[in-house]
Amino acid sequence: MSAALDGGPVLQVRGLTVRAERRTLLDRIDLDFPARSLTAVIGASGCGKTTFVRTLNRMVELTPGLTVSGSIRYHGQDIYDRGVDPVLVRRRIGMVFQRPTVFPMSVFENAAFGLRVAHEPEAEIDRSVTDALARAGLWDEVKDELDRPALALSGGQQQRLCIARALAVHPSVLLLDEPTSALDPIATQRVETTMRHLKEELVLILVTHNVGQAARVSDRVAFLSAGRLIEQGPTAEMLERPRDPLTQQFVSGRFA
Amino acid sequence: MATALGPAPGTGADALRRGTTARLRWRTGFDRWVGYLLPLLFLVALVPIAYLVYFVSAKALPGLSWAVLTSSADYQIHDALGVPIVTTFLFMLLATAIAVAIGVLGGVAAAEFLPERSAGWMRMSANMLVGMPSVIIGYFGYFAFVLYFHWGLSFLAGVVTLAFFMSPYVFRTVDLAFSSIPRPIREAAFGSGARPVQYLLRVGTPIAFPQILTGVFLAMAIGVGETAPIVLTVEPGLLVPTGAFQPAVFTTYLIWTGFNQPPGDVAYTLAFQAAFLVIVVVLALNVVVRVVAARYRQRLEGLYQ
Amino acid sequence: MTEPPDPATGTGPEPVPPPAAAPPARRGWLRSLGRAVPYLPAAAPAAIVVAVAITLLLASGFHNFGWDFFGLKFNSDQGVWGVGVLIVGSFLTAVPALVLSMLLGLGIAIASTTYLPRALARVLDPTVDLLAGIPSVVYGIWAFVAVAPWFGRVLNPWLASHLAFVPGFAANSISPSSEGVGLPIAIFVLTLMALPITTLLIRDALRSVPRDLWESGLALGATRWEVVRRVALRHGRRGVWSAAFLGFGRAIGETVAVAMVIGAVDKLPSNAYDSTWTMAAFMFQELDAAFGSSRYLELLAELGLVLLAITFAVNLIGRRLVAHLYAEEVAGL
């Protein structure tokens, strides 16, 4: 109960280990995610950062052959407990993917998807969709074309629609798995602006291999290498005065 | 932020349990039951095919012997499958040869030498031909070969009709096999100065060969089970044909003429024995197709590694 | 256009000529002849299709049977041939078979792609593909001898007593002597025969839905069912529609199996269990009867043209919708 008190971390990861058949993908990770913060999880490709965020909403269970141990507590409740429905976990802890994954339906229906499947009342859907589109910084661009197919939007707009779609179900944590890796610089900038606004109200966890991006938007940085958490701390400290030589290498390599 | 969406994310041990509303339980329960029940639909395919194979085998096997398979006696009076088997073999040999000639030449030409637009039309025609009811092909054979060419209801008319029926299957697999050779391989071949014919023989054919083979086997599996194109164009003969314009008997003809005879009748017995043979041959060909196709996939995947 | 070096062969970046480029020094007419030659073999399927259509046209003698041709009166002895009966018969068998095989196909494809573990799906999928391998005439003899009597004894009476409120199903005239042949068994056989087509195409369509899209749906707190119904089926809707069209083409053109179980009588069915006839089965069984009657042959040829037109239209639409066909490689659709 102790960690679940108000003011404690929203998500608390302890001893998280993920094994494939022979390899260990994540090795005893301990990490806290406080309320109203943006944590950037950085590391080279293949270091396990995508696997890490996928454990946070039980998405990892969709990949056969992986075993998860350790605990992930959401407001003190272990999300892997028996009796906890992954459907509910994913509603509380939303996710945005590398590439925009808009559904083949209208802009509005995309944003409304999570609410529709939960059979929310129509008025509530209208309100939440409008609100979510505004919070994702997309409302002004799409308010006149809500009935157009979402696939007609630009890549950057599609990605912000995906963010809006995740926000519409009112999650308290949003996982962003390299959300700008498929976008051009201008679209990236817009998404980063959106992230900076969103961290005022919820917990954002951003996976990125781009140290510059971490520097621009995050409050805290966690550096993973080969499945282990090497170092974590406030962004400025981590990027300017990393203690571990591995972190130093990674951070300076990317800045150079 | 409390909304109509249910309780706000709580603080405390029931943060996730508190949202487990009746609606959510119903949704996930429904999903679970769909997951249990839908796979049972496989039984709709599994049970009939098992029953079919069992039923035909049970009717055919007791009387089936080496003597029956090899007896060249009159199949109208005796339980004798020798003549139909040998004749069917001849039918398939000649029809496959013609179909492969048409299909391979056509498929290679469409894939390698025709501009994309024209090749598209040829592909569409092959698809149209595949989708054509077998009775229409049979009518075409009847009117064109039997009547207009004056071949009569003959072995030759049946062979050519069957070959036309089989050819689009070969055409399509050959076309697909050559069109799907990875671009870098083509370009490497032409980049090192190969002429089109050299490319085809030295590079294209070895890569495409397994797939061509599956196309040929597939066409044979479909041809050997066909009825309408043969029944409408050939007069059933009591002997193995020795000339193009003689009558000839195809195995499936025995099924068609015997299926509604009284049990115990020779025609009835023969119908089931013929059906059994056809199933065995068709399934064997299908297994070969699958094995070759699986190995060919591995090979192609190997190319990309 | 230069290409990066190809690691597989080690050739460097060289300018690449168009694949089938002819050597430059040929004379003009020879070159165009060389370009024309490949059209000859490549056009073989097209030539056969055209030949079939022209042959049927010639065989029809362009005889004008008038509007009675499509009528519902049929009497061979008096030379009254209203093939409307057969067209109705074809649709009465093909449409219900299509509906059933689409529903089953959707169910099986969803089970295979969404609910079953990969390994199990890999074992079970081929069982459906096997259905495509069984020849039509084998379906026919099995259905006629093994299944039809059960339809006549058990299923048809059961349907009649439970669906009596539906017009046409309250059959007080199911004759026990009919051996169970008629519409229901024909629909049963056609359903089985169309099932591999519909299942394979829908399965392909669902398989081609990107993984990201599935996961995005689940990440929004949707169940697997909700994702497959609202996202995956919509993403693959072209494949689903093509399954419907190609399945219908198969069902309406099916010849021998239907001929064996439909009962083969040239009249409209009087109830849902009655015997009737279809275009394809009629053509197949009546060619002998037409021997010596040029009028009858002409009629059959014209009926063939009608059937050809229907299957062409249906196939054309179906294949236009298809994105890619793994199915045709496996089952020779």
XYZ file of C-alpha atoms in Angstrom, chain B residues 28-207:
180
model
C -14.392 -9.826 -22.294
C -16.609 -12.817 -21.545
C -18.144 -12.594 -24.998
C -14.691 -12.395 -26.533
C -13.578 -15.453 -24.588
C -16.583 -17.498 -25.650
C -16.181 -16.492 -29.270
C -12.641 -17.764 -28.918
C -13.900 -21.125 -27.647
C -16.750 -21.532 -30.117
C -15.501 -20.196 -33.450
C -12.734 -22.793 -33.807
C -15.439 -25.455 -33.617
C -16.479 -24.296 -37.094
C -13.456 -26.148 -38.413
C -15.568 -29.227 -37.784
C -17.829 -28.079 -40.618
C -14.905 -28.735 -42.938
C -13.352 -31.591 -41.001
C -16.399 -33.805 -40.504
C -17.622 -33.865 -44.126
C -14.192 -34.529 -45.559
C -13.520 -37.292 -43.056
C -16.949 -38.813 -43.656
C -16.533 -38.526 -47.425
C -13.170 -40.247 -47.457
C -14.391 -42.870 -45.007
C -17.629 -43.551 -46.879
C -16.024 -43.866 -50.293
C -13.223 -46.038 -48.901
C -15.672 -48.282 -47.075
C -17.657 -48.801 -50.251
C -14.645 -49.223 -52.509
C -12.003 -51.105 -50.585
C -13.684 -54.455 -49.858
C -13.947 -55.340 -53.550
C -10.788 -53.633 -54.690
C -7.923 -55.933 -55.540
C -4.900 -56.015 -57.763
C -6.905 -58.177 -60.123
C -9.628 -55.537 -60.387
C -7.108 -52.782 -61.011
C -5.385 -54.665 -63.785
C -8.239 -56.561 -65.392
C -8.877 -55.439 -68.934
C -12.284 -57.118 -69.019
C -15.423 -55.268 -70.119
C -16.210 -52.807 -67.332
C -19.897 -52.856 -68.209
C -20.190 -56.432 -67.031
C -17.217 -57.063 -64.766
C -15.579 -55.311 -61.860
C -12.582 -54.343 -63.990
C -10.726 -51.051 -63.869
C -7.745 -51.815 -66.107
C -9.024 -50.118 -69.228
C -10.281 -46.940 -67.494
C -7.039 -46.589 -65.523
C -4.741 -46.981 -68.519
C -6.965 -44.750 -70.644
C -7.094 -42.078 -67.961
C -3.326 -42.245 -67.744
C -3.089 -41.663 -71.492
C -5.609 -38.809 -71.268
C -3.620 -37.153 -68.515
C -0.271 -37.676 -70.215
C -1.339 -36.054 -73.460
C -3.538 -33.345 -71.940
C -0.817 -32.397 -69.452
C 1.752 -32.230 -72.240
C -0.430 -29.859 -74.253
C -1.440 -27.812 -71.216
C 2.177 -27.480 -70.088
C 3.271 -26.430 -73.573
C 0.583 -23.755 -73.739
C 0.907 -22.715 -70.125
C 4.686 -22.538 -69.829
C 5.291 -20.723 -73.100
C 2.401 -18.373 -72.434
C 3.310 -17.748 -68.825
C 6.952 -17.009 -69.584
C 6.012 -14.751 -72.467
C 3.499 -12.844 -70.358
C 5.836 -12.447 -67.407
C 9.058 -11.637 -69.243
C 8.333 -10.223 -72.662
C 4.992 -8.441 -72.594
C 4.513 -4.893 -71.399
C 2.747 -4.822 -68.046
C -0.512 -3.615 -69.554
C -0.809 -6.397 -72.108
C 0.335 -8.986 -69.595
C -2.476 -7.803 -67.328
C -5.016 -8.586 -70.023
C -3.557 -12.036 -70.547
C -3.686 -12.696 -66.816
C -7.277 -11.600 -66.683
C -8.145 -13.981 -69.525
C -6.478 -16.852 -67.700
C -8.491 -15.993 -64.601
C -11.665 -15.854 -66.657
C -10.864 -19.283 -68.032
C -10.295 -20.667 -64.542
C -13.619 -19.249 -63.430
C -15.475 -20.707 -66.413
C -17.892 -23.521 -65.499
C -16.609 -26.885 -66.671
C -19.835 -27.520 -68.574
C -19.106 -24.482 -70.750
C -15.674 -25.855 -71.633
C -17.357 -29.164 -72.369
C -19.807 -27.452 -74.713
C -16.983 -25.635 -76.423
C -15.219 -28.964 -76.986
C -18.415 -30.538 -78.236
C -19.323 -27.828 -80.705
C -15.814 -26.948 -81.850
C -14.000 -30.286 -81.990
C -16.735 -32.893 -82.127
C -19.048 -31.118 -84.567
C -17.211 -28.382 -86.486
C -13.854 -30.154 -86.775
C -15.619 -33.466 -87.420
C -13.500 -35.272 -84.858
C -16.593 -36.953 -83.495
C -16.970 -38.010 -79.862
C -13.354 -39.101 -79.727
C -10.261 -39.480 -77.589
C -8.626 -36.533 -79.345
C -11.590 -34.210 -78.730
C -11.468 -35.130 -75.040
C -7.716 -34.688 -74.731
C -7.713 -31.236 -76.317
C -10.747 -30.075 -74.341
C -9.176 -31.265 -71.111
C -5.860 -29.635 -72.046
C -7.595 -26.305 -72.643
C -9.293 -26.696 -69.309
C -5.990 -27.335 -67.510
C -3.814 -24.813 -69.327
C -4.753 -21.620 -67.432
C -3.648 -23.167 -64.132
C -0.183 -23.788 -65.548
C -0.159 -20.392 -67.226
C -0.895 -18.565 -63.995
C 1.670 -20.315 -61.842
C 4.389 -19.926 -64.471
C 3.540 -16.275 -64.943
C 3.540 -15.754 -61.181
C 6.785 -17.688 -60.741
C 8.686 -15.566 -63.224
C 7.086 -12.252 -62.252
C 7.966 -12.765 -58.610
C 11.678 -13.311 -59.134
C 13.238 -10.556 -57.034
C 14.230 -7.504 -59.030
C 17.833 -7.396 -57.781
C 18.397 -10.873 -59.210
C 17.036 -9.900 -62.603
C 19.008 -6.722 -62.635
C 22.179 -8.448 -61.568
C 21.771 -10.908 -64.436
C 21.086 -8.252 -67.050
C 23.657 -5.962 -65.504
C 26.315 -8.574 -66.095
C 25.374 -8.732 -69.744
C 22.984 -11.684 -69.990
C 20.623 -11.772 -72.930
C 16.935 -12.389 -72.177
C 17.133 -16.015 -73.299
C 20.248 -16.630 -71.232
C 18.587 -15.054 -68.246
C 15.533 -17.261 -68.712
C 17.457 -20.501 -69.005
C 20.295 -19.938 -66.555
C 18.729 -17.728 -63.884
C 14.955 -17.583 -64.170
C 14.130 -21.227 -64.743
C 16.140 -22.635 -61.841
C 14.479 -20.181 -59.483
